[in-house]
Amino acid sequence: MKVNIIDSKKSILNKFISDIRNVETQKDSMRFRRNIERIGEVLAYKISETLNYETKEITTPLGKKEMSLHTNDVVVCSILRAGLPLHNGLLNYFDDAGSAYISAYRKHINDTEFEIKVEYFASPSLEGKTLILADPMLATGQSLVSVFEALKTHGSPKEIHLACVLGSTEGIEFIKNQFPESTVLWIATVDEELNDKGYIVPGLGDAGDLAFGKKL
Ligand code: URA
């Protein structure tokens, strides 16, 4: 797996990441969602640089111009519910992409142990597609791996991109051997620590709750 950590180069992205981490600015859930969406847009742009392109002639009011346009058949699959703003950001740039949604949640066995439950899954065929699997928080990596197993029932993608906002070093190491070798991980930023509850430290907290409010 190829790992691209986007904030290893300084850019405007750092502001979006600071805002979603900051305990004050993250109180504004609309701003939190919008920043996750903006990070999705940055990831989409980065992914687009690796797609296949063909030349098409475009007619302008004043003449003709040859343009390179991508030919990939993209499907964005997001993990509910925290993945929704990231999904929107990716769709903002991939105009014609198909959408797939899958639910994955942590079912706690006790205070520190949990298993991942995958239930709802709605997806077009993934056969031959460019699959972008969007999960904002790559903490333990268990949800991404469980979700990937479920996706296999819908065909074999031509290529797989994992789009994430914040990850842990441990989570990245865990998923590395669970996806095909050609898979590319695009992640905005990475923290070193994962606590015994599976939360990224310093991280940002619970992305789903911050975007959509606390659940029971
Ligand atoms: N999911 C989150 O929302 N936050 C974490 O730190 C880990 C998983």
CSV table of N, CA and C and ligand atoms in Angstrom, one decimal, residues 106 137 139 198-200 204-208, ligand 1:
chain,number,residue,atom,x,y,z
A,106,ARG,N,-18.9,0.5,16.4
A,106,ARG,CA,-18.2,-0.3,17.4
A,106,ARG,C,-19.3,-0.8,18.4
A,137,MET,N,-11.9,8.9,10.2
A,137,MET,CA,-11.0,8.5,11.3
A,137,MET,C,-10.5,7.1,11.2
A,139,ALA,N,-8.6,4.9,13.0
A,139,ALA,CA,-8.1,4.8,14.4
A,139,ALA,C,-7.4,3.4,14.5
A,198,GLY,N,-9.5,3.1,21.9
A,198,GLY,CA,-9.4,3.2,20.5
A,198,GLY,C,-9.6,4.6,19.9
A,199,TYR,N,-9.4,5.6,20.8
A,199,TYR,CA,-9.5,7.0,20.3
A,199,TYR,C,-8.1,7.5,19.9
A,200,ILE,N,-8.0,8.4,18.9
A,200,ILE,CA,-6.8,8.9,18.5
A,200,ILE,C,-6.4,10.1,19.4
A,204,LEU,N,-9.1,14.5,17.7
A,204,LEU,CA,-10.1,15.6,17.7
A,204,LEU,C,-11.4,15.2,18.5
A,205,GLY,N,-11.5,14.0,19.0
A,205,GLY,CA,-12.7,13.5,19.7
A,205,GLY,C,-13.5,12.6,18.8
A,206,ASP,N,-14.8,12.6,18.9
A,206,ASP,CA,-15.7,11.7,18.2
A,206,ASP,C,-16.2,12.5,16.9
A,207,ALA,N,-15.7,12.1,15.8
A,207,ALA,CA,-16.1,12.9,14.5
A,207,ALA,C,-17.6,12.8,14.2
A,208,GLY,N,-18.2,11.7,14.5
A,208,GLY,CA,-19.6,11.6,14.2
A,208,GLY,C,-20.4,12.5,15.1
B,1,URA,N1,-13.5,7.7,15.8
B,1,URA,C1,-13.6,8.9,16.1
B,1,URA,O1,-14.5,9.7,15.8
B,1,URA,N2,-12.5,9.5,16.8
B,1,URA,C2,-11.4,8.7,17.2
B,1,URA,O2,-10.5,9.3,17.8
B,1,URA,C3,-11.4,7.4,16.8
B,1,URA,C4,-12.5,6.9,16.1
